[in-house]
């Protein structure tokens, strides 16, 4: 068994889907979405109309979804849709004459990751139709993996409930029955009914002046993949950030949000100069409660944002640059399947860094480049070889787990490598044309590679071959000539960490007040392994790490606190775990506790008291870590 496993890994690494050979050797098809049941070669959806009631008491959305469909295969009579935990009450087919005919439907076999296929059989009346509408009456389950229903006490104001969706990667199917694959793009309209004092917002045309009457209409005229469908409802208010940009948040967070994200309009203006026209109308932010599981989510026209960015000094706004940049890489040109995630995330991380350079300065961005490079190097030590390629073969597993540092940081580094090789001007022209060429399309890594080859690699002066690019895309680790980001300020911080640990300088000589949070993060990560408890106390008291307002500094410090078993800071570590719900900020702290050889039970008891406040996806991923540790240590 073990040998067989090892062999599979070797084959997977060396026969990556990029090579023609691989496609012949086995049946892996890089253009196929293995994470959807939908029969998109026979039917495609072009538009969606939602009509939903938001019921906070029952924790469910109820109503109908109407799919505007085209039949590509004239003989096909069964439409397979993706669902998860949906209760379907009826299906009707509407033809051009608007007459509704009931359709038979049944569920297929469920799958832990992909959910349950819904198979709708077209009635005879629709036999010859190439276009029709399919209307499904349904309601969601309180356990919908896409929706979090927050009681008032988990919001900033504490008086009103709040709900929000998170559809990426394959959770849209748990609040709408549809073809849940990025290969299909749809426009949509929605009618959302809420309790009258609450506001609904969507990844669509939000009108800041809409009357707050509990009935909200939306239109999304640009075709989007299903993972960008998004809705949120709560005691949410709007404040402008510029002509085209604004922010929605609970009133308690609105002023802080306006201050923190004041540069958003400028980011948008600069992004258009660099990447091409912004195709989506307005760009607003929605600041959610702490349980929002990510730093940000690029829902079109309305990025969803974690409140942990509210550091008070605008130091964490690279996340905003990132989500905004997705308006090009991801939302405009979309990865064909989750296996091509680097096309979304790696490209966006690169654009983010370019945007941050224009808005702020290169030194600051170099710091961020070094930090993400360090995270990548750490990851490369633990990620299995067959998952280290940018575009590995992936036909099983949970797409939520694919989006690691490889997609983000190795992807960013690949594009940085190309920029260095061809020069910034030529590479910028390439990117500009790339977005224009593939606007509102989904593409595979193979398509990207062909385009790159035709438009850049084959230039006479090119020093990069197709094989070089394939090495990045298909092989583990980093090529020998991969760029190595550097930062003088981070080097200085690292040197001071060593000097202080060796007793050469006093804690008061560390110029932390002049440092960026990134430099502080690097300082903490550079501390030598052998520090005693007294030294850690001197550090914490002298530099105030445990009381930091900056979530990234807190994350970095409390990982060290847990690894080093610095128990005097455990109370504040627990406060950190209660304060934040973003997976990145808390999961590695739990992991460090669980793996320090002593504190697995403590990690479990801290988790037990606070897990109810986490998003179900975050909760499940931490539970997996803590359970796996238990098994491993028995
Ligand atoms: N699209 C992602 C969030 C995501 C990834 C959701 C995978 C579901 C599955 C978003 O754009 C993102 O990358 N967020 C990062 C921000 C960061 C890298 C600047 C995050 O949440 O940490
Ligand atoms: Zn992203």
XYZ file of C-alpha atoms in Angstrom, residues 39-45 69-80 120-122 126-132 179:
30
model
C -23.480 18.636 -16.931
C -22.283 21.899 -18.463
C -21.462 20.299 -21.790
C -25.216 19.745 -22.244
C -26.767 22.791 -20.553
C -25.428 26.178 -19.503
C -27.011 28.839 -17.326
C -30.741 27.976 -19.471
C -29.468 27.113 -22.901
C -29.473 23.560 -24.157
C -26.245 22.757 -25.979
C -27.108 19.106 -26.581
C -30.523 18.829 -28.294
C -30.985 15.277 -27.018
C -30.246 15.978 -23.358
C -33.296 15.808 -21.082
C -31.687 15.701 -17.612
C -30.192 18.812 -16.046
C -27.765 18.121 -13.205
C -34.235 17.683 -13.078
C -35.953 15.844 -15.918
C -37.283 18.167 -18.594
C -39.570 21.375 -23.412
C -38.227 18.622 -25.658
C -37.408 20.871 -28.614
C -36.527 24.032 -26.716
C -32.998 25.398 -26.948
C -33.729 28.066 -24.332
C -35.929 27.835 -21.275
C -24.228 24.988 -11.839
